[in-house]
PDB file of C-alpha atoms in Angstrom:
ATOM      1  CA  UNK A   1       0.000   0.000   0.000  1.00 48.00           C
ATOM      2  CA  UNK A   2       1.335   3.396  -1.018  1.00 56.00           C
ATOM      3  CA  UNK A   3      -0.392   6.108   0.062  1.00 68.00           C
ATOM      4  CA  UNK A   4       0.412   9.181   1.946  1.00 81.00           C
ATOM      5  CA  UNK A   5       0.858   8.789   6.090  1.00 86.00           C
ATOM      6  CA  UNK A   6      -2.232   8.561   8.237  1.00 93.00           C
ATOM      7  CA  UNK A   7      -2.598  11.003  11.074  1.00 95.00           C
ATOM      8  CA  UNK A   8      -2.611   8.377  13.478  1.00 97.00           C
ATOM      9  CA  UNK A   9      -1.458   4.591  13.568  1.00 96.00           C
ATOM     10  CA  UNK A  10      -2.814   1.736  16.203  1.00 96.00           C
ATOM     11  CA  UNK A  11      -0.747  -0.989  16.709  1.00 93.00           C
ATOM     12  CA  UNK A  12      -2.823  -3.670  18.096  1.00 92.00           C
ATOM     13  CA  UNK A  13      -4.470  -6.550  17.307  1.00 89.00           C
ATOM     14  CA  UNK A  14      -7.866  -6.736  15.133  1.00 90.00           C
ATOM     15  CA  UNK A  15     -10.465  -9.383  14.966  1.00 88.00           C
ATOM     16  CA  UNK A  16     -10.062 -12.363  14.571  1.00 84.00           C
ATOM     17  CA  UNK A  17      -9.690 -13.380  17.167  1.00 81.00           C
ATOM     18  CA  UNK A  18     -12.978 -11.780  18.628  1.00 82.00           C
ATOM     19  CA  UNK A  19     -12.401 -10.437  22.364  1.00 79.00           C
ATOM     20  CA  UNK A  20     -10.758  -7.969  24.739  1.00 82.00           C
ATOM     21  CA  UNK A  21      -8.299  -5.410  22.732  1.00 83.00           C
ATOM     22  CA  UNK A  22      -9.421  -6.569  19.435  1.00 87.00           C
ATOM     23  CA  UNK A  23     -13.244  -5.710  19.354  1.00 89.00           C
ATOM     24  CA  UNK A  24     -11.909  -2.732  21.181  1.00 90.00           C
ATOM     25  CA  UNK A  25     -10.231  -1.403  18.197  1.00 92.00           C
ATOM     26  CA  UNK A  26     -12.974  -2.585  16.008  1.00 91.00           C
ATOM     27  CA  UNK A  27     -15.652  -0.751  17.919  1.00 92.00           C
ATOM     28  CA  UNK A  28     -13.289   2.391  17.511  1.00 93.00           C
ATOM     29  CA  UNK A  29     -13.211   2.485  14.063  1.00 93.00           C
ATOM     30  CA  UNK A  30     -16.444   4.284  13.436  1.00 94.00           C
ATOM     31  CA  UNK A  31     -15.629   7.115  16.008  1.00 96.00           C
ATOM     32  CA  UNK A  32     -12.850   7.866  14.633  1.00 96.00           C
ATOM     33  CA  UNK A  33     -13.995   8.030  10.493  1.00 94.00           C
ATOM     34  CA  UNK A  34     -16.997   9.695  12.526  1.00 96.00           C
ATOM     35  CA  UNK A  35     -14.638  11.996  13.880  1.00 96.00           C
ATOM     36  CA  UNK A  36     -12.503  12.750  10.724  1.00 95.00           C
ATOM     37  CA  UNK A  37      -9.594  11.248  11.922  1.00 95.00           C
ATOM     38  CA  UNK A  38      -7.320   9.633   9.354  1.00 96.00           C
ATOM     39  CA  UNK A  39      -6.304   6.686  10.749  1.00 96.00           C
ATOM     40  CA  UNK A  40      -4.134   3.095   9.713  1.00 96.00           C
ATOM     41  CA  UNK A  41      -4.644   0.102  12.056  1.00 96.00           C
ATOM     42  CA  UNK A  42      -1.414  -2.408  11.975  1.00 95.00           C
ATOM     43  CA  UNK A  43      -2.884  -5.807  13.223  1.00 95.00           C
ATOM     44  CA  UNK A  44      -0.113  -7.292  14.977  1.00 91.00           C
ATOM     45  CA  UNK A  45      -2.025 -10.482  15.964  1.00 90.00           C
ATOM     46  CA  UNK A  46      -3.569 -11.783  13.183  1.00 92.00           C
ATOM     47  CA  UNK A  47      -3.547 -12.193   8.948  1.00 93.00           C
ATOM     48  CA  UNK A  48      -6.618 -10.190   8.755  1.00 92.00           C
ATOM     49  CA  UNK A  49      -6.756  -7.004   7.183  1.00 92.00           C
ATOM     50  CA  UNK A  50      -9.168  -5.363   4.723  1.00 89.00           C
ATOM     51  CA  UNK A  51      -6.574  -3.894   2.284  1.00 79.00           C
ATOM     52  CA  UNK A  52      -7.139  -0.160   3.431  1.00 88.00           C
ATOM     53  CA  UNK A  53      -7.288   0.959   6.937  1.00 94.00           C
ATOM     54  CA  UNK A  54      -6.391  -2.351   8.580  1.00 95.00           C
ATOM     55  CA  UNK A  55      -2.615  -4.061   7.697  1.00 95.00           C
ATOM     56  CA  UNK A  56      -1.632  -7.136   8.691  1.00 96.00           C
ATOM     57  CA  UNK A  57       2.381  -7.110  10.490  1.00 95.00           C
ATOM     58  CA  UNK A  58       1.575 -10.343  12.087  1.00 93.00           C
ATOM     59  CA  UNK A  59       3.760 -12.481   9.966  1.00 92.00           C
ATOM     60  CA  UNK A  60       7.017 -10.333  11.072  1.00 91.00           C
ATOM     61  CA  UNK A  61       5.908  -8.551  13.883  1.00 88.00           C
ATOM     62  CA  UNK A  62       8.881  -8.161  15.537  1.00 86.00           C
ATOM     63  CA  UNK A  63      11.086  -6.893  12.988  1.00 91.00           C
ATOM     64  CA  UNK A  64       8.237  -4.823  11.599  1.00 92.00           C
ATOM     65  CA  UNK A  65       8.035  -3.290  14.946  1.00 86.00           C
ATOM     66  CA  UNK A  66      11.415  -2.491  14.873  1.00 85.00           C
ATOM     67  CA  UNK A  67      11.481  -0.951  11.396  1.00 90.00           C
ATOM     68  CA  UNK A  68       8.271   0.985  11.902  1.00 89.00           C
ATOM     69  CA  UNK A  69       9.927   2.747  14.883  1.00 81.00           C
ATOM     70  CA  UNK A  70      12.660   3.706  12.884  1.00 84.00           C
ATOM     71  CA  UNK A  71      10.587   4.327   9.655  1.00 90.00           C
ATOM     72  CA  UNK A  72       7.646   4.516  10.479  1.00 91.00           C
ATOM     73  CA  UNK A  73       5.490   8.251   9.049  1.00 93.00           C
ATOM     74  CA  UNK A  74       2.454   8.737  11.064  1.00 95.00           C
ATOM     75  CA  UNK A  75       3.151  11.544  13.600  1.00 95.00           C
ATOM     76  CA  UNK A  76       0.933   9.585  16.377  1.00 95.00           C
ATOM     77  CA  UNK A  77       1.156   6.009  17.475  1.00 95.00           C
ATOM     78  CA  UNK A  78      -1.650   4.667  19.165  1.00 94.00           C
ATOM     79  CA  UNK A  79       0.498   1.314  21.245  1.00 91.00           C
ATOM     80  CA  UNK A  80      -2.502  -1.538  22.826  1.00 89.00           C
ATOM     81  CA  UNK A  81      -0.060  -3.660  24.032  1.00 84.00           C
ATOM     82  CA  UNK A  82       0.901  -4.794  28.011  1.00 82.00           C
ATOM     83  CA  UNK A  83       4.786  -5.948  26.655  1.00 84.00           C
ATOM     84  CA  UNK A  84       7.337  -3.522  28.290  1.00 86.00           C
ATOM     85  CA  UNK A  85       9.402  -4.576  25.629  1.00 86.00           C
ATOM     86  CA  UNK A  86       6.509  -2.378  23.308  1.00 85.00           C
ATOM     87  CA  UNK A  87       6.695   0.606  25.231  1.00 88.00           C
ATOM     88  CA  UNK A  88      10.565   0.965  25.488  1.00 89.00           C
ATOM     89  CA  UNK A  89      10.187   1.182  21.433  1.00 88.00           C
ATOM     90  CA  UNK A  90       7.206   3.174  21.491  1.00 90.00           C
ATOM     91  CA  UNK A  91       9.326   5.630  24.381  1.00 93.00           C
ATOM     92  CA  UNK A  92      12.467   5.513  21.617  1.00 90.00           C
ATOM     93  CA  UNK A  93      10.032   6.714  19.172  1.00 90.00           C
ATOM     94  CA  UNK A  94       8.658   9.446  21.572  1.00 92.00           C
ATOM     95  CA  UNK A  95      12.320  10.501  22.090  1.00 92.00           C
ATOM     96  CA  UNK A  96      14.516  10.075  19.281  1.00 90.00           C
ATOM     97  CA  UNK A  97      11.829  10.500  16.822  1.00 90.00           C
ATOM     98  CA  UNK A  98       9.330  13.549  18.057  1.00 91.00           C
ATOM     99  CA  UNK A  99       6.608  10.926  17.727  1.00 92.00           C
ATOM    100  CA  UNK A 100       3.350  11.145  20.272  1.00 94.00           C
ATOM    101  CA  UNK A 101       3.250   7.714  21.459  1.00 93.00           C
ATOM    102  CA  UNK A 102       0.066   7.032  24.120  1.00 91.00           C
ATOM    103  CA  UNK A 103       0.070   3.597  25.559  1.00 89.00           C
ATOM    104  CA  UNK A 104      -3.291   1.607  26.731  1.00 85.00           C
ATOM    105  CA  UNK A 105      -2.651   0.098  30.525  1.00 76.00           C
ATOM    106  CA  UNK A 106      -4.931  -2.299  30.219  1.00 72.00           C
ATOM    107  CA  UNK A 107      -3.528  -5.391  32.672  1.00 73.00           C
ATOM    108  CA  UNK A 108      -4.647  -5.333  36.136  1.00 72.00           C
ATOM    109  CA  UNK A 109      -1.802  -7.526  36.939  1.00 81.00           C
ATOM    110  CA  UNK A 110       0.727  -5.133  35.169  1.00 81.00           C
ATOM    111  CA  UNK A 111       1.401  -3.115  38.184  1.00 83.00           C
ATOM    112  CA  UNK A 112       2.271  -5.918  40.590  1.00 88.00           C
ATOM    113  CA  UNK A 113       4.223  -7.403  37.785  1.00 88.00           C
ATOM    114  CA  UNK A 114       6.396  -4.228  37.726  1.00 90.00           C
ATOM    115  CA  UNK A 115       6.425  -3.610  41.125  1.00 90.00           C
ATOM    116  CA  UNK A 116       8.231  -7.087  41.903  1.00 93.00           C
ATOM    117  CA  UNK A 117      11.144  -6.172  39.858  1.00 95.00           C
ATOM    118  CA  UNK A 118      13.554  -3.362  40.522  1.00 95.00           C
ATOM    119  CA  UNK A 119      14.636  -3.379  36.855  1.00 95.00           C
ATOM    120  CA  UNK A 120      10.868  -3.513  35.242  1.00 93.00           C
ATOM    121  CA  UNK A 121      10.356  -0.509  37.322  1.00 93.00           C
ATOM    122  CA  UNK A 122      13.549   1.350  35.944  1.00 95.00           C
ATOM    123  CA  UNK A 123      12.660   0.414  32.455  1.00 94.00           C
ATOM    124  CA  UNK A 124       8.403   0.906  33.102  1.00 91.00           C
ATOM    125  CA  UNK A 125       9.068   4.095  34.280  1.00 92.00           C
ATOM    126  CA  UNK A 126      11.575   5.540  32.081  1.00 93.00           C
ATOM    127  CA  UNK A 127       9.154   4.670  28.945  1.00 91.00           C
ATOM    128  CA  UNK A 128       6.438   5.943  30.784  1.00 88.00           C
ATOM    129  CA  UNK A 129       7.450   9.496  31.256  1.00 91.00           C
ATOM    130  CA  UNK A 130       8.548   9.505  27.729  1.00 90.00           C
ATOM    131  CA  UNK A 131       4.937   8.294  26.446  1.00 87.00           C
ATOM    132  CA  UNK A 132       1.720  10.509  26.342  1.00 72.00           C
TER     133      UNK A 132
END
């Protein structure tokens, strides 16, 4: 696809599979074409895209990752992921790139999960104050 950079990219997962963070994004699809907002949706879980607004990166996921944050053209990244590996990119992008990154918390267990490891706090909270 060749086409000039959406406003705002969501990396994420889209359906299927059906449930939690996927519908999630589906349901926000027609607020945000409501809304005007150009968007792109990267579907980092699954094959299924609909050859416009939703791409599939499953198949290489983590070296498209990798790429986008280096490459990637949208000015705003939209990050639905609970992987502290994620948000230290999404934080290098925020930094070194001038990128508005926003992260979704979405795992109750997350903060206990941090909280047991002094270096998952270092690294949570260094991304953290870099993110939106």
């Amino acid at each position: 696809m060749n086409r000039e950079p959406a406003a705002l990219a969501i990396i994420s997962g889209y359906p299927p599979p059906y449930g939690g963070v996927t519908v999630e994004v589906q349901r926000l699809r027609p607020l945000l074409e409501r809304r005007g907002v150009d968007y792109i949706i990267y579907n980092a879980v699954s094959a299924s895209q609909d050859g416009g607004r939703v791409v599939s990166v499953c198949r290489w996921r983590r070296l498209w990752t990798l790429r986008y944050l280096i490459t990637g053209r949208e000015p705003a990244v939209y990050l639905m992921s609970d992987r502290l590996v994620t948000w230290l990119l999404g934080a290098f992008a925020a930094s070194w790139r001038g990128k508005r990154v926003l992260v979704q918390l979405r795992n109750s267990f997350l903060a206990d999960w941090i909280a047991r490891s002094p270096v998952r706090r270092m690294l949570a909270g260094f991304a953290l104050r870099r993110l939106t």
